[in-house]
Coordinates of N, CA, C and O in Angstrom, one line a residue:
X1 N 1.3 16.6 -6.9 CA 1.2 14.9 -7.4 C 3.0 15.2 -8.6 O 3.0 16.1 -9.3
X2 N 3.5 13.8 -8.1 CA 4.2 13.3 -9.3 C 4.1 13.2 -10.3 O 3.5 13.1 -11.7
X3 N 5.1 13.1 -11.5 CA 5.3 12.9 -12.9 C 4.9 10.7 -12.9 O 3.4 10.8 -13.9
X4 N 5.3 9.7 -12.1 CA 4.5 8.9 -12.2 C 2.9 9.1 -12.3 O 2.1 8.2 -13.2
X5 N 2.6 9.9 -10.8 CA 1.0 10.1 -10.8 C 0.3 10.6 -11.9 O -0.6 10.7 -12.5
X6 N 0.6 11.5 -12.2 CA 0.1 13.0 -13.1 C -0.2 12.4 -14.8 O -0.9 12.4 -15.4
X7 N 0.9 11.3 -15.0 CA 0.3 10.4 -16.0 C -0.7 9.3 -16.3 O -1.3 8.7 -17.1
X8 N -1.6 9.2 -14.9 CA -2.3 8.5 -15.0 C -4.3 8.4 -15.6 O -3.7 9.6 -15.2
X9 N -4.5 8.3 -16.0 CA -6.0 8.5 -16.8 C -6.7 8.7 -15.6 O -6.4 8.2 -14.0
X10 N -7.5 9.4 -15.2 CA -8.5 9.7 -14.3 C -9.6 8.6 -13.6 O -9.0 8.7 -12.6
X11 N -9.4 7.7 -14.9 CA -10.7 6.6 -14.0 C -9.5 5.7 -13.2 O -9.6 5.0 -12.5
X12 N -8.2 5.0 -13.4 CA -6.8 4.8 -12.3 C -7.1 5.8 -10.9 O -7.3 4.9 -9.8
X13 N -6.6 7.2 -11.4 CA -6.5 8.0 -9.7 C -8.4 7.8 -9.6 O -7.9 8.0 -8.0
X14 N -9.5 7.3 -9.6 CA -10.3 7.5 -9.5 C -10.3 6.2 -8.1 O -10.9 6.1 -6.8
X15 N -10.0 4.5 -9.0 CA -10.1 3.6 -8.5 C -9.1 3.8 -6.8 O -9.2 3.3 -6.2
X16 N -7.8 4.4 -7.2 CA -6.8 4.2 -6.0 C -8.1 5.8 -5.2 O -7.2 5.3 -4.0
X17 N -8.4 6.2 -5.5 CA -9.1 7.2 -4.3 C -10.1 6.1 -3.7 O -10.8 6.4 -2.8
X18 N -10.8 4.9 -4.1 CA -12.8 4.3 -3.8 C -12.1 3.0 -3.6 O -12.7 2.6 -2.8
X19 N -11.6 2.3 -4.2 CA -11.6 1.3 -4.0 C -11.3 0.5 -2.4 O -9.8 1.6 -2.0
X20 N -11.6 -0.4 -2.1 CA -11.0 -0.3 -1.1 C -9.5 -1.5 0.0 O -9.5 -1.8 0.5
X21 N -9.7 -2.2 -1.6 CA -8.6 -3.4 -1.1 C -7.5 -3.4 -2.4 O -8.2 -3.3 -3.0
X22 N -6.7 -4.1 -2.3 CA -5.3 -4.0 -2.7 C -4.9 -5.3 -2.3 O -4.5 -5.2 -1.2
X23 N -4.6 -5.7 -3.6 CA -3.4 -7.5 -3.1 C -1.6 -6.3 -3.2 O -1.1 -5.7 -3.7
X24 N -1.3 -6.9 -2.2 CA -0.3 -6.0 -1.6 C 1.1 -7.4 -2.1 O 0.9 -8.7 -1.0
X25 N 1.6 -8.1 -2.5 CA 2.9 -9.1 -2.9 C 4.2 -8.4 -1.9 O 4.5 -7.4 -2.3
X26 N 4.9 -9.5 -0.8 CA 5.7 -9.4 -0.6 C 6.8 -10.4 -1.1 O 6.3 -11.6 -1.1
X27 N 8.1 -9.7 -0.9 CA 9.2 -11.3 -0.1 C 9.3 -12.6 1.1 O 9.8 -11.1 1.7
X28 N 8.6 -13.2 1.1 CA 9.2 -13.9 2.2 C 11.4 -14.2 2.0 O 11.9 -13.9 0.9
X29 N 12.3 -14.5 3.2 CA 13.1 -14.4 3.7 C 13.9 -15.7 2.4 O 15.0 -15.3 1.5
X30 N 13.0 -17.0 2.4 CA 13.1 -17.8 1.2 C 13.2 -17.5 -0.3 O 13.3 -18.4 -1.6
X31 N 12.5 -16.1 -0.8 CA 12.5 -15.8 -1.8 C 11.3 -16.4 -2.8 O 10.7 -15.9 -3.7
X32 N 10.1 -17.0 -1.9 CA 9.0 -17.1 -2.5 C 7.9 -15.5 -2.0 O 8.3 -14.7 -1.2
X33 N 6.8 -15.6 -3.0 CA 6.3 -14.5 -2.6 C 5.3 -14.5 -1.3 O 4.4 -16.0 -1.3
X34 N 4.4 -13.6 -0.7 CA 3.6 -13.4 0.8 C 2.8 -12.4 -0.2 O 2.8 -11.1 -0.5
X35 N 1.5 -12.5 -0.2 CA 0.3 -12.0 -1.1 C -1.3 -11.7 0.1 O -1.7 -13.0 0.7
X36 N -1.6 -10.8 0.2 CA -2.8 -10.7 0.7 C -3.7 -10.0 0.9 O -2.9 -8.6 0.3
X37 N -4.5 -9.6 0.6 CA -5.6 -8.4 0.9 C -5.0 -7.4 1.5 O -5.6 -8.4 2.8
X38 N -5.3 -6.3 1.1 CA -5.0 -4.9 2.2 C -5.8 -4.0 2.2 O -6.0 -3.5 1.0
X39 N -6.5 -3.2 3.4 CA -7.0 -2.3 3.4 C -5.8 -0.4 2.6 O -4.7 -1.1 3.5
X40 N -6.2 0.6 2.1 CA -5.0 1.5 1.9 C -6.0 2.7 1.3 O -6.9 2.3 1.3
X41 N -4.6 3.4 1.1 CA -4.8 5.1 1.2 C -3.9 5.3 0.4 O -2.9 4.9 0.8
X42 N -4.5 6.0 -1.3 CA -3.7 6.4 -1.6 C -3.2 7.8 -2.0 O -4.3 8.4 -2.0
X43 N -2.1 8.2 -1.1 CA -2.3 10.0 -0.9 C -1.3 10.4 -1.1 O 0.0 10.2 -1.2
X44 N -1.0 11.5 -1.5 CA 0.4 12.2 -2.3 C 1.6 11.2 -2.9 O 2.2 11.2 -2.3
X45 N 0.9 10.8 -3.8 CA 1.5 10.0 -4.5 C 1.9 8.7 -3.8 O 3.1 7.9 -4.5
X46 N 1.0 8.3 -2.8 CA 2.1 7.0 -1.9 C 1.2 6.5 -1.6 O -0.2 6.4 -1.3
X47 N 1.3 4.9 -1.6 CA 0.4 3.6 -0.9 C 0.7 3.9 0.3 O 1.8 4.0 0.6
X48 N 0.1 3.9 1.2 CA 0.1 3.8 2.8 C -1.1 2.6 3.1 O -2.5 2.5 2.5
X49 N -0.3 1.5 3.8 CA -0.8 0.5 3.8 C -0.3 0.2 5.8 O 0.1 0.2 6.3
X50 N -1.9 0.4 6.9 CA -1.5 0.1 8.0 C -1.8 -1.8 8.5 O -2.0 -2.3 7.5
X51 N -0.8 -1.7 9.6 CA -0.4 -3.1 10.2 C 0.2 -3.6 11.3 O 0.6 -2.3 11.8
X52 N 0.7 -4.9 11.7 CA 0.9 -4.5 13.1 C 2.0 -4.8 12.9 O 3.0 -5.5 11.9
X53 N 3.3 -4.5 13.4 CA 5.2 -4.3 13.7 C 5.3 -6.0 13.1 O 5.6 -5.9 12.8
X54 N 4.6 -7.1 14.1 CA 5.4 -8.6 13.9 C 4.4 -9.2 12.8 O 4.7 -10.6 12.9
X55 N 3.8 -8.2 11.9 CA 2.9 -9.1 10.8 C 4.0 -9.3 9.6 O 5.2 -9.3 9.8
X56 N 3.2 -10.8 8.9 CA 4.6 -11.2 8.4 C 4.6 -10.4 7.0 O 6.4 -10.0 7.1
X57 N 4.4 -9.4 6.6 CA 3.9 -8.4 5.9 C 5.4 -7.5 5.8 O 5.9 -6.9 5.7
X58 N 5.5 -7.2 7.5 CA 6.1 -6.3 7.7 C 7.2 -6.6 8.3 O 8.9 -6.2 8.2
X59 N 7.6 -8.2 8.6 CA 8.5 -8.6 8.7 C 9.9 -9.1 7.1 O 10.6 -8.1 7.2
X60 N 8.7 -9.0 6.4 CA 9.7 -9.5 4.8 C 9.6 -8.1 4.6 O 10.8 -8.2 3.8
X61 N 9.0 -6.2 4.7 CA 9.9 -5.5 4.6 C 10.9 -5.2 5.0 O 11.6 -4.3 4.2
X62 N 10.9 -5.4 6.1 CA 12.4 -5.1 7.0 C 13.4 -5.9 6.2 O 15.1 -5.7 5.9
X63 N 13.3 -6.8 5.9 CA 14.9 -7.8 4.9 C 14.1 -7.7 3.4 O 15.8 -7.0 2.9
X64 N 13.5 -7.0 2.9 CA 13.2 -7.3 1.3 C 12.5 -6.1 1.0 O 10.5 -6.4 1.2
X65 N 12.3 -4.7 0.5 CA 11.5 -3.6 0.8 C 11.1 -3.8 -0.6 O 9.6 -3.2 -0.9
X66 N 11.1 -4.5 -1.7 CA 10.4 -4.4 -2.7 C 9.4 -5.2 -2.8 O 8.9 -6.2 -2.2
X67 N 8.0 -4.4 -3.3 CA 6.8 -5.1 -2.9 C 6.2 -4.7 -4.5 O 6.7 -4.0 -5.1
X68 N 5.1 -5.2 -4.7 CA 4.0 -4.8 -5.9 C 2.8 -4.9 -5.2 O 2.6 -5.2 -4.4
X69 N 2.0 -4.3 -5.8 CA 0.5 -4.3 -5.3 C -0.6 -3.7 -6.3 O 0.0 -3.6 -7.5
X70 N -1.8 -4.7 -6.9 CA -2.6 -5.0 -7.7 C -4.0 -4.3 -7.4 O -4.4 -5.4 -6.1
X71 N -5.0 -3.6 -7.9 CA -5.8 -3.7 -7.8 C -6.7 -4.7 -7.7 O -6.1 -5.9 -8.9
X72 N -8.1 -5.1 -7.1 CA -8.6 -6.2 -7.7 C -9.3 -6.6 -9.0 O -9.8 -8.4 -9.4
X73 N -9.6 -5.6 -9.6 CA -10.1 -6.0 -11.0 C -9.2 -6.2 -12.0 O -8.6 -5.9 -12.7
X74 N -8.8 -7.7 -12.3 CA -8.4 -8.1 -13.4 C -8.7 -7.9 -15.2 O -8.0 -8.2 -15.7
X75 N -9.9 -7.1 -14.9 CA -10.0 -7.0 -16.7 C -9.1 -5.4 -16.9 O -9.6 -4.9 -17.9
X76 N -9.1 -4.8 -15.8 CA -8.4 -3.3 -16.0 C -7.4 -3.5 -15.0 O -7.6 -2.3 -13.9
X77 N -6.6 -3.5 -15.1 CA -5.0 -4.1 -14.4 C -4.8 -3.0 -14.1 O -4.3 -2.1 -14.7
X78 N -4.7 -2.9 -12.8 CA -3.4 -1.4 -12.2 C -2.5 -2.4 -11.1 O -3.3 -2.8 -10.1
X79 N -1.4 -1.8 -11.3 CA -0.6 -3.3 -11.3 C 0.5 -2.2 -10.5 O 1.4 -0.9 -11.7
X80 N 1.4 -1.6 -9.7 CA 2.4 -0.6 -9.3 C 3.8 -1.7 -8.2 O 3.5 -3.1 -8.0
X81 N 4.6 -1.5 -8.6 CA 5.9 -2.1 -7.9 C 6.9 -0.4 -7.6 O 6.6 0.4 -8.0
X82 N 7.0 -1.3 -6.6 CA 7.8 0.1 -6.0 C 8.8 -0.2 -4.0 O 8.6 -1.6 -4.0
X83 N 9.4 0.5 -3.3 CA 9.3 -0.1 -2.6 C 9.1 0.2 -1.2 O 8.6 1.7 -0.7
X84 N 8.9 -0.6 0.2 CA 8.4 -0.3 0.7 C 9.3 0.4 2.5 O 10.0 -0.3 2.1
X85 N 8.5 1.3 2.9 CA 9.0 1.9 4.0 C 8.5 1.6 5.4 O 7.6 1.9 5.3
X86 N 9.1 1.2 6.4 CA 7.9 1.0 7.4 C 8.2 2.5 8.4 O 9.8 3.0 8.5
X87 N 6.7 2.9 8.4 CA 6.8 4.4 9.4 C 6.7 3.5 10.9 O 5.1 2.8 11.0
X88 N 7.3 4.3 11.8 CA 6.8 3.9 12.7 C 6.9 4.7 14.1 O 5.2 4.8 14.9
X89 N 7.1 6.2 14.2 CA 7.1 7.1 15.0 C 6.1 7.8 14.3 O 5.9 9.0 15.3
X90 N 6.4 8.3 13.2 CA 5.9 9.6 13.0 C 4.3 8.9 11.8 O 4.7 9.2 10.4
X91 N 2.4 8.9 12.5 CA 1.9 8.8 11.1 C 1.6 10.3 10.3 O 0.6 10.5 11.3
X92 N 1.7 10.5 9.5 CA 1.2 11.4 8.9 C -0.1 11.8 8.7 O -0.9 10.8 8.8
X93 N 0.0 12.5 9.2 CA -2.6 13.5 10.1 C -2.8 12.7 8.7 O -4.5 12.8 8.9
X94 N -2.6 13.1 8.0 CA -3.7 13.7 6.6 C -3.7 12.1 5.8 O -5.3 11.9 5.1
X95 N -2.7 10.6 6.2 CA -2.7 9.7 6.3 C -4.1 8.8 6.8 O -4.9 8.0 6.7
X96 N -3.7 9.4 8.1 CA -4.8 8.9 9.6 C -6.2 9.2 9.1 O -6.9 8.7 8.7
X97 N -6.9 10.4 8.7 CA -7.8 11.0 8.3 C -7.7 10.4 7.0 O -9.2 9.8 7.2
X98 N -7.1 9.9 6.2 CA -7.5 9.4 4.8 C -8.0 8.2 5.4 O -8.9 7.8 4.5
X99 N -7.9 7.1 6.3 CA -8.0 6.4 6.4 C -9.2 6.1 7.5 O -10.2 5.4 6.8
X100 N -9.7 7.4 8.4 CA -10.9 7.7 8.6 C -11.8 7.7 8.0 O -12.9 7.3 7.9
X101 N -11.8 8.5 6.7 CA -12.4 8.9 6.3 C -13.3 7.3 5.1 O -13.9 7.5 4.7
X102 N -12.2 7.0 4.4 CA -11.9 5.7 3.4 C -13.0 4.5 4.5 O -13.8 3.7 4.1
X103 N -12.8 4.2 5.9 CA -12.6 3.7 6.0 C -13.6 3.1 7.8 O -14.3 2.3 8.1
X104 N -13.7 4.3 8.6 CA -14.4 4.4 9.7 C -13.3 4.1 10.4 O -13.4 3.5 11.2
X105 N -12.1 3.8 10.1 CA -10.9 3.4 10.9 C -9.7 4.2 11.5 O -9.1 4.8 10.9
X106 N -9.6 3.8 12.8 CA -8.2 4.8 13.2 C -7.1 3.9 12.8 O -6.9 2.5 13.4
X107 N -6.2 4.1 11.6 CA -4.7 2.8 11.9 C -3.6 3.0 12.4 O -3.1 2.1 12.6
X108 N -3.9 3.8 13.1 CA -2.9 3.5 14.6 C -3.3 2.9 15.7 O -2.6 2.8 16.7
X109 N -4.6 2.8 15.6 CA -4.8 1.9 17.2 C -4.4 0.1 17.0 O -5.1 -0.5 16.2
X110 N -4.0 0.1 18.0 CA -3.8 -1.8 18.5 C -4.4 -2.1 17.7 O -5.8 -2.6 18.1
X111 N -5.1 -3.7 17.3 CA -6.1 -4.3 17.2 C -5.9 -5.4 18.5 O -6.4 -6.6 18.4
X112 N -4.8 -6.1 19.3 CA -5.0 -6.3 20.9 C -3.7 -5.6 21.2 O -3.2 -5.0 20.4
X113 N -4.3 -6.0 22.4 CA -2.8 -5.1 23.5 C -1.6 -5.0 23.7 O -0.9 -7.5 22.6
X114 N -0.4 -4.9 23.4 CA 0.1 -4.8 23.3 C 1.1 -4.8 22.2 O 2.3 -5.1 21.8
X115 N 0.2 -4.8 20.8 CA 0.5 -4.7 19.4 C 1.1 -3.3 19.1 O 0.5 -2.3 19.7
X116 N 2.3 -3.4 18.2 CA 2.5 -2.0 17.7 C 2.2 -1.8 16.4 O 2.2 -2.9 15.3
X117 N 1.7 -0.9 15.9 CA 0.7 -0.2 14.7 C 2.3 -0.2 14.1 O 3.3 1.1 14.5
X118 N 2.4 -0.2 12.4 CA 3.5 0.6 11.5 C 2.5 0.8 10.6 O 1.4 0.4 10.1
X119 N 2.7 2.0 9.4 CA 2.4 1.9 8.4 C 3.9 1.3 7.4 O 4.7 1.7 7.7
X120 N 3.4 1.3 6.1 CA 4.2 0.5 4.9 C 3.5 1.4 3.7 O 2.7 2.1 3.6
X121 N 5.0 2.4 4.1 CA 4.9 3.4 2.9 C 5.1 3.5 1.9 O 7.0 2.6 1.5
X122 N 4.7 3.2 0.2 CA 5.1 2.0 -1.0 C 4.9 3.8 -2.0 O 4.2 4.2 -2.3
X123 N 6.2 3.7 -2.8 CA 6.6 4.9 -3.4 C 6.4 3.9 -4.9 O 6.8 3.0 -4.5
X124 N 5.7 4.6 -5.8 CA 6.4 3.5 -7.3 C 7.4 4.0 -8.0 O 7.5 4.9 -7.9
X125 N 7.6 2.4 -7.8 CA 9.1 3.1 -9.3 C 8.5 2.6 -10.9 O 8.9 3.4 -11.4
X126 N 7.1 2.1 -10.2 CA 7.0 1.7 -11.8 C 5.4 1.3 -12.1 O 5.0 0.8 -11.0
X127 N 4.2 1.6 -13.1 CA 3.0 1.1 -12.9 C 3.5 0.4 -14.3 O 3.6 0.5 -15.1
X128 N 2.3 -0.8 -13.6 CA 1.9 -1.7 -15.1 C 0.3 -1.7 -15.2 O -0.1 -1.9 -14.1
X129 N -0.3 -0.9 -15.9 CA -1.1 -0.4 -16.4 C -1.9 -1.2 -17.9 O -1.0 -1.6 -18.8
X130 N -3.2 -1.9 -17.8 CA -3.3 -3.4 -19.0 C -2.7 -3.3 -20.0 O -2.1 -3.6 -21.1
X131 N -1.4 -4.1 -19.4 CA -0.5 -4.6 -19.3 C 0.9 -4.3 -19.8 O 2.2 -4.3 -20.2
X132 N 0.9 -2.5 -19.8 CA 1.5 -1.7 -20.5 C 2.8 -1.1 -19.2 O 2.3 -0.9 -18.3
X133 N 3.2 -1.2 -19.3 CA 4.5 -1.3 -18.0 C 4.7 0.4 -17.9 O 5.1 1.1 -19.4
X134 N 5.0 0.8 -17.3 CA 5.2 2.9 -17.2 C 6.0 2.9 -16.8 O 6.5 2.4 -15.4

């Protein structure tokens, strides 16, 4: 566990393991926000999100890698800021297994013919918890 994750309270780490959705905010080419709920796993101090290579979120990350993530409960905010990297060729087996265990979903399987799956790998730069930047 990295220093940023090890400083998180056990309740936050539990939410990262158990919650099903996170709101992902990417930046469009015109600078406006693109916000969407996504499935995720938090493995090895990294957020992982599966998507199609041609999705809006993947296109945005290719141009501007800065992202924010927010778990859905507004009473106990868990927000992370970081940079996303597109992973095309190497889907870590432990991440694929974590998606299968959490959602019963093969994150590598295309959702439509000819579509290419990618992972967004998001390393946290800063946590914002209950209004406190870390």
